[in-house]
Coordinates of C-alpha atoms in Angstrom, one line a residue:
Chain A
M1 CA -214.0 128.0 -95.6
R2 CA -213.4 127.3 -98.6
C3 CA -211.9 130.6 -99.1
I4 CA -209.3 130.6 -96.5
R5 CA -208.3 126.7 -97.1
S6 CA -207.9 128.0 -101.3
S7 CA -205.6 131.2 -100.0
T8 CA -203.4 129.5 -97.6
G9 CA -202.9 126.6 -100.1
P10 CA -200.6 128.7 -102.1
S11 CA -198.8 130.5 -99.4
I12 CA -198.2 127.0 -97.5
V13 CA -196.4 126.2 -100.6
F14 CA -194.4 129.2 -101.2
V15 CA -193.6 129.3 -97.5
M16 CA -192.0 125.5 -98.2
A17 CA -190.1 126.4 -101.5
L18 CA -188.6 129.4 -99.7
S19 CA -187.1 127.4 -96.6
L20 CA -185.6 124.6 -99.3
P21 CA -182.6 126.8 -99.5
W22 CA -181.9 126.8 -96.0
S23 CA -183.2 122.9 -95.5
S24 CA -180.0 121.1 -94.3
P25 CA -179.5 117.4 -95.4
A26 CA -181.0 114.3 -93.7
L27 CA -178.2 111.7 -94.3
A28 CA -179.9 109.0 -93.9
H29 CA -178.5 107.1 -96.3
V30 CA -174.9 105.7 -97.0
E31 CA -174.0 107.6 -99.9
Q32 CA -173.9 111.0 -97.5
G33 CA -171.5 113.0 -100.3
Q34 CA -174.0 112.6 -103.0
A35 CA -177.2 114.6 -101.4
A36 CA -174.6 116.8 -99.0
G37 CA -173.2 117.5 -102.7
F38 CA -176.2 119.0 -104.3
L39 CA -177.9 120.6 -101.3
I40 CA -174.4 122.4 -100.7
G41 CA -174.5 123.9 -104.2
L42 CA -177.8 124.8 -103.6
Q43 CA -177.4 126.7 -100.5
H44 CA -173.8 128.3 -101.9
P45 CA -175.3 131.3 -103.8
W46 CA -177.1 132.1 -100.9
S47 CA -174.7 132.1 -98.4
G48 CA -173.5 135.7 -99.5
F49 CA -175.6 138.7 -99.6
D50 CA -173.6 140.6 -102.3
H51 CA -174.2 137.4 -104.8
V52 CA -177.9 137.1 -104.0
L53 CA -178.2 141.2 -104.7
A54 CA -176.4 141.1 -107.5
M55 CA -178.8 137.8 -108.9
I56 CA -181.8 139.1 -108.0
A57 CA -180.8 142.6 -110.0
V58 CA -180.1 140.6 -113.0
G59 CA -183.6 139.4 -113.1
L60 CA -184.8 142.9 -112.2
W61 CA -183.2 144.3 -114.8
G62 CA -184.4 141.7 -117.1
A63 CA -188.0 142.6 -116.2
Q64 CA -187.6 146.3 -116.7
L65 CA -186.2 145.8 -120.0
G66 CA -188.5 143.3 -121.3
A67 CA -188.2 140.9 -123.9
P68 CA -185.8 139.7 -125.6
A69 CA -183.6 140.8 -122.6
M70 CA -185.9 139.7 -119.5
W71 CA -185.1 135.7 -120.9
L72 CA -181.4 136.9 -122.6
L73 CA -179.6 138.3 -119.1
P74 CA -180.9 135.5 -116.6
V75 CA -179.5 132.7 -119.8
T76 CA -176.0 134.9 -120.4
F77 CA -175.3 134.9 -116.7
P78 CA -175.4 131.1 -115.7
M79 CA -173.3 130.1 -118.7
V80 CA -171.0 133.2 -118.0
M81 CA -170.6 132.4 -114.4
A82 CA -170.0 128.9 -114.6
F83 CA -167.0 130.0 -116.9
G84 CA -165.9 131.7 -113.8
G85 CA -166.1 128.9 -111.7
M86 CA -164.6 126.8 -113.9
L87 CA -161.6 129.4 -114.1
G88 CA -161.8 129.4 -110.5
L89 CA -161.6 125.6 -110.0
M90 CA -158.4 125.2 -112.3
G91 CA -156.9 127.1 -110.2
V92 CA -156.2 130.6 -112.9
K93 CA -156.2 133.8 -110.9
L94 CA -158.3 136.9 -111.3
P95 CA -157.3 139.8 -109.6
G96 CA -159.6 142.3 -107.8
I97 CA -162.5 139.7 -107.2
E98 CA -164.0 140.9 -104.2
I99 CA -164.3 144.5 -105.7
G100 CA -165.9 142.9 -109.5
I101 CA -168.7 141.4 -107.3
A102 CA -169.4 145.0 -104.8
L103 CA -169.3 146.7 -108.4
S104 CA -171.4 144.4 -109.9
A105 CA -174.4 145.2 -107.3
V106 CA -173.5 149.1 -107.4
M107 CA -173.5 148.6 -111.6
L108 CA -176.8 146.5 -112.0
G109 CA -178.5 148.2 -108.5
V110 CA -178.2 151.9 -110.8
M111 CA -179.5 150.6 -113.9
V112 CA -182.3 149.1 -112.1
L113 CA -182.7 152.5 -110.5
A114 CA -182.5 154.7 -113.6
E115 CA -184.5 152.1 -115.3
A116 CA -181.6 152.6 -117.9
R117 CA -181.9 151.1 -121.4
P118 CA -179.1 150.3 -123.5
K119 CA -178.5 148.4 -126.6
L120 CA -179.3 144.4 -125.9
M121 CA -175.8 143.4 -126.6
L122 CA -173.9 146.2 -124.2
A123 CA -176.7 145.4 -121.2
A124 CA -175.7 141.1 -121.8
S125 CA -172.0 142.1 -122.4
L126 CA -171.9 144.0 -118.7
V127 CA -174.1 140.9 -117.4
S128 CA -171.4 138.7 -118.6
F129 CA -168.5 140.8 -117.4
F130 CA -169.5 140.8 -113.8
A131 CA -170.6 137.1 -113.8
V132 CA -167.1 136.3 -114.5
F133 CA -166.2 137.8 -110.6
H134 CA -169.2 135.9 -109.3
G135 CA -168.1 132.8 -110.7
H136 CA -164.9 132.9 -109.7
A137 CA -165.6 133.1 -106.3
H138 CA -167.7 130.3 -106.1
G139 CA -165.3 128.4 -107.7
T140 CA -162.6 128.8 -105.8
E141 CA -165.1 128.5 -102.6
L142 CA -165.8 125.1 -103.2
P143 CA -165.8 122.9 -100.5
P144 CA -163.4 120.0 -100.7
G145 CA -164.9 115.8 -100.7
Q146 CA -168.5 117.4 -102.5
N147 CA -169.6 115.6 -105.5
G148 CA -168.5 117.6 -108.5
L149 CA -171.8 117.2 -110.6
L150 CA -174.6 117.3 -107.9
Y151 CA -172.8 120.2 -106.5
S152 CA -172.3 122.0 -110.1
M153 CA -176.2 121.3 -110.5
G154 CA -177.3 122.4 -107.3
F155 CA -175.1 125.7 -107.5
V156 CA -177.0 126.5 -110.9
I157 CA -180.2 125.6 -110.4
A158 CA -180.1 128.1 -107.2
T159 CA -178.3 130.4 -109.6
G160 CA -181.5 130.2 -111.6
F161 CA -183.6 130.4 -109.1
L162 CA -182.5 133.9 -107.5
H163 CA -182.9 135.2 -110.8
G164 CA -186.7 134.0 -111.5
L165 CA -187.3 135.7 -108.2
G166 CA -185.6 138.8 -109.7
I167 CA -188.0 138.5 -113.0
L168 CA -191.0 137.2 -111.1
L169 CA -190.5 140.6 -108.7
G170 CA -189.7 142.7 -111.8
L171 CA -193.1 142.0 -113.2
L172 CA -194.2 144.4 -110.6
H173 CA -193.0 146.9 -113.4
R174 CA -196.6 146.7 -114.9
W175 CA -197.9 149.3 -112.7
P176 CA -196.7 152.6 -111.6
A177 CA -196.7 152.2 -107.9
G178 CA -194.6 148.9 -109.1
K179 CA -192.1 151.0 -111.0
L180 CA -191.4 153.2 -107.8
A181 CA -190.8 149.8 -105.9
L182 CA -188.8 148.5 -108.0
R183 CA -186.3 151.6 -108.7
S184 CA -186.2 151.8 -104.9
A185 CA -185.1 148.1 -104.8
G186 CA -182.4 149.3 -107.4
A187 CA -181.0 152.3 -105.1
F188 CA -180.7 149.9 -102.2
I189 CA -179.2 147.3 -104.1
A190 CA -176.9 150.1 -105.5
V191 CA -176.0 151.7 -101.7
M192 CA -175.6 148.0 -100.8
G193 CA -172.8 147.4 -103.5
V194 CA -171.1 150.7 -102.0
T195 CA -171.0 149.1 -98.6
F196 CA -169.9 146.0 -100.1
L197 CA -167.0 147.8 -102.2
W198 CA -166.1 149.8 -99.2
G199 CA -165.3 146.8 -97.3
A200 CA -163.6 145.1 -100.3
L201 CA -161.0 148.0 -100.3
K202 CA -160.4 148.3 -96.6
Chain B
M1 CA -202.3 74.4 -83.9
A2 CA -200.4 73.9 -87.0
G3 CA -199.8 77.3 -87.4
I4 CA -198.4 77.6 -84.0
A5 CA -196.1 74.9 -84.7
S6 CA -195.1 76.1 -88.3
L7 CA -193.4 79.2 -86.1
C8 CA -190.7 76.5 -85.1
C9 CA -189.2 76.2 -88.3
P10 CA -189.9 79.1 -90.2
S11 CA -187.8 80.0 -93.0
S12 CA -187.0 84.1 -94.4
A13 CA -190.1 85.7 -96.3
A14 CA -187.2 87.4 -98.5
A15 CA -190.0 89.6 -99.8
H16 CA -188.0 93.0 -99.6
L17 CA -185.9 94.5 -102.2
V18 CA -182.4 94.4 -99.8
M19 CA -182.7 90.9 -99.6
T20 CA -183.9 89.5 -103.2
G21 CA -182.3 92.6 -105.2
M22 CA -184.6 93.8 -108.2
G23 CA -183.5 92.1 -110.9
P24 CA -180.7 93.3 -113.8
V25 CA -183.2 94.8 -116.3
Y26 CA -184.6 97.4 -112.9
D27 CA -181.3 97.8 -111.7
G28 CA -180.6 99.6 -115.4
I29 CA -183.4 101.4 -114.8
G30 CA -183.0 102.6 -111.4
H31 CA -178.8 103.0 -112.8
L32 CA -180.2 105.3 -115.7
L33 CA -182.5 107.2 -113.1
L34 CA -180.0 107.7 -110.2
T35 CA -177.2 108.7 -112.9
P36 CA -177.1 112.3 -113.3
E37 CA -174.3 112.3 -116.1
D38 CA -176.6 110.1 -118.3
L39 CA -180.3 111.4 -117.3
V40 CA -179.8 115.0 -117.7
A41 CA -177.5 114.5 -120.8
A42 CA -180.2 112.3 -122.2
L43 CA -182.9 115.1 -121.4
S44 CA -181.4 117.8 -122.7
L45 CA -180.7 115.6 -126.1
A46 CA -184.2 115.0 -126.3
L47 CA -185.1 118.3 -125.8
Y48 CA -182.7 119.4 -128.0
A49 CA -184.5 117.0 -130.7
G50 CA -188.0 117.9 -130.0
L51 CA -186.6 121.9 -130.3
R52 CA -185.7 120.8 -133.9
G53 CA -189.6 119.2 -134.7
P54 CA -191.3 116.1 -134.4
I55 CA -188.8 114.5 -136.9
S56 CA -185.8 114.8 -135.3
G57 CA -187.7 114.1 -132.3
R58 CA -189.1 110.4 -133.8
R59 CA -186.1 109.6 -134.7
T60 CA -183.8 110.7 -131.9
M61 CA -186.5 108.4 -129.9
F62 CA -185.7 104.8 -131.8
L63 CA -182.0 106.4 -132.9
L64 CA -180.7 107.3 -129.1
P65 CA -181.7 104.0 -126.9
F66 CA -180.6 101.8 -129.8
A67 CA -176.7 103.5 -130.4
W68 CA -176.6 103.5 -126.4
L69 CA -177.5 99.6 -126.5
I70 CA -174.2 99.2 -129.4
G71 CA -172.5 101.4 -127.2
G72 CA -173.1 99.7 -124.1
I73 CA -172.2 96.1 -125.6
A74 CA -168.8 97.1 -126.6
G75 CA -168.5 99.0 -123.3
L76 CA -168.9 95.3 -121.6
A77 CA -166.5 93.7 -123.9
V78 CA -163.7 96.5 -123.6
N79 CA -163.9 96.7 -120.1
A80 CA -161.9 99.9 -120.1
L81 CA -162.9 103.4 -118.7
P82 CA -161.9 106.3 -121.1
T83 CA -160.1 109.3 -119.2
F84 CA -161.9 111.5 -121.5
P85 CA -164.8 113.8 -119.6
V86 CA -167.7 112.3 -121.7
S87 CA -170.3 113.6 -119.5
A88 CA -169.2 117.4 -119.4
V89 CA -169.1 117.4 -123.0
S90 CA -172.2 115.7 -123.3
F91 CA -173.8 118.3 -121.0
L92 CA -171.6 121.2 -123.0
V93 CA -172.6 120.4 -126.1
T94 CA -176.6 119.5 -125.9
G95 CA -176.8 122.4 -123.4
G96 CA -175.5 124.6 -125.9
L97 CA -177.6 123.5 -128.4
V98 CA -180.3 123.8 -126.4
A99 CA -179.5 127.1 -125.1
A100 CA -179.0 128.7 -128.5
D101 CA -181.6 126.8 -130.1
F102 CA -179.0 126.2 -133.0
Y103 CA -180.5 125.1 -136.2
M104 CA -179.2 121.7 -137.5
P105 CA -180.7 119.3 -140.1
V106 CA -182.2 116.2 -139.4
S107 CA -179.4 113.9 -140.4
A108 CA -176.9 116.1 -137.9
V109 CA -179.0 115.3 -135.1
M110 CA -179.2 111.9 -135.8
V111 CA -175.4 111.5 -135.6
L112 CA -175.6 113.4 -132.7
G113 CA -177.7 111.2 -131.3
I114 CA -175.7 108.2 -132.4
V115 CA -172.7 109.6 -131.2
F116 CA -173.9 110.2 -128.1
G117 CA -175.9 107.1 -127.3
F118 CA -172.5 105.1 -128.0
A119 CA -170.3 107.3 -126.1
H120 CA -172.6 107.1 -122.3
G121 CA -173.5 103.7 -124.0
F122 CA -169.9 102.4 -123.5
L123 CA -169.5 104.2 -120.3
N124 CA -172.6 102.3 -119.0
G125 CA -171.4 99.3 -120.3
V126 CA -167.9 99.2 -118.4
A127 CA -170.0 100.5 -115.2
L128 CA -172.5 97.1 -115.6
N129 CA -169.7 95.2 -116.3
E130 CA -169.7 93.2 -113.0
G131 CA -173.4 93.6 -112.2
A132 CA -176.4 93.6 -114.2
G133 CA -174.6 93.0 -117.7
I134 CA -176.9 93.1 -120.8
L135 CA -179.8 92.7 -119.5
G136 CA -179.1 96.1 -117.5
L137 CA -178.5 97.6 -120.9
L138 CA -181.7 96.1 -121.9
G139 CA -183.6 97.9 -118.7
I140 CA -181.5 101.5 -120.0
M141 CA -182.4 101.3 -123.3
I142 CA -186.4 101.0 -121.7
M143 CA -186.5 103.7 -119.7
L144 CA -184.1 105.9 -122.3
F145 CA -186.7 105.1 -125.1
I146 CA -189.4 106.6 -122.7
L147 CA -187.8 109.4 -121.5
T148 CA -186.8 110.2 -125.1
A149 CA -190.5 109.9 -126.2
F150 CA -192.0 112.0 -123.5
A151 CA -189.0 114.7 -123.4
A152 CA -189.2 115.6 -127.2
A153 CA -192.8 115.5 -127.6
L154 CA -193.4 117.4 -124.8
V155 CA -191.2 120.3 -126.5
V156 CA -192.7 119.6 -130.0
S157 CA -196.2 120.1 -128.2
L158 CA -195.3 123.4 -126.9
N159 CA -196.3 126.9 -128.6
K160 CA -195.9 129.3 -126.4
P161 CA -193.0 131.4 -126.9
W162 CA -192.1 131.5 -123.6
A163 CA -192.4 127.6 -122.7
R164 CA -189.9 127.2 -125.5
I165 CA -187.6 129.8 -124.1
A166 CA -187.8 128.2 -120.6
V167 CA -186.9 124.9 -122.3
R168 CA -183.7 126.9 -123.7
V169 CA -183.1 128.2 -120.0
S170 CA -182.8 124.5 -119.0
G171 CA -180.3 124.3 -121.7
S172 CA -178.5 127.3 -120.2
W173 CA -178.3 125.7 -117.2
T174 CA -176.7 121.8 -118.5
F175 CA -174.2 124.1 -120.4
A176 CA -172.9 125.9 -117.6
I177 CA -172.9 122.5 -115.5
G178 CA -170.8 121.1 -118.0
L179 CA -168.6 123.7 -117.7
L180 CA -168.3 123.2 -114.1
M181 CA -167.7 119.4 -114.6
L182 CA -165.5 120.3 -117.4
G183 CA -163.2 122.5 -114.2
W184 CA -163.8 119.8 -111.8
F185 CA -162.2 117.7 -114.3
I186 CA -158.8 119.5 -114.8
R187 CA -158.5 120.4 -110.9
E188 CA -158.8 116.7 -110.3
A189 CA -156.4 116.1 -113.2
K190 CA -154.0 118.3 -112.0

């Protein structure tokens, strides 16, 4: 019985943690915009499959590369993505956003598939380049009437958790079967990226 | 019988916060805890002071609340909000410093703490002008001292490299939020 309890406890916590991004605001209090701003920001990165795949791919690739890339890439991505978001908020036009986002899934998927090991600066530059497109798309899609700070906090935290999820999955890289699973995930992300690209070019 | 008789002329208990309020000091404490513009920025500065070592952490623990109080008193006196995006810049500076684990001498960290504390305190002073006033600032100062002490001490005590990296990741998030806030500010200003 104790064994069952000890194994179900973490599972329940895990399921609860997973359900957080899809939770709806309680709106129990007067300042509705405040809570909604944070929760909408928290949900936004999860709302597009292309974003989710690219951000998880960053974590997977970082885990394959090992330290310090494992930490540098997820540190770099939100900062540069926020820069793209700032450009989007300011109304600065950036051509080929959807193509850039689709290409990010293709490129990052291929990197994970091939277990590519470029120099650290090159890997960081590649991730940073694509982060601008993701950030810009988020910046221009921000719904009106939200609390800017709380929305931004939710948005950045959710992005960070997606990278964390990627790194966590990337820890499978320690085992031979895990390596194969990660490369398969890379192939899946690249194929999905091609379908996104097809949609963007149509 | 007397109990039943007293029911005929009851007075309000006023036992709850809606009726009594929390008092200006607690209002100040609540203000800091419920204002992410101040809370996140102050925590970020405390984390940076902790990253720079125990001396830096200890001095920031005392200097930051004091500068905040002085700024708050100035804000109470002046009562005019600046148009400069103080919070966004604070997030950018402190988040960037934490993310980069940028080396600065202790004296420079002190100057940063004073400028930062004064600027945020000034905004708080303006906000509390028609509310909790100076006692509210005192509440903010107390809470700030506690938070800075805990956050800086936590970072100083971290020995494992991954734990310090986790702190730096939080800095990158703060920096990213600061960039987005700056974007919001520019959009609103247009």
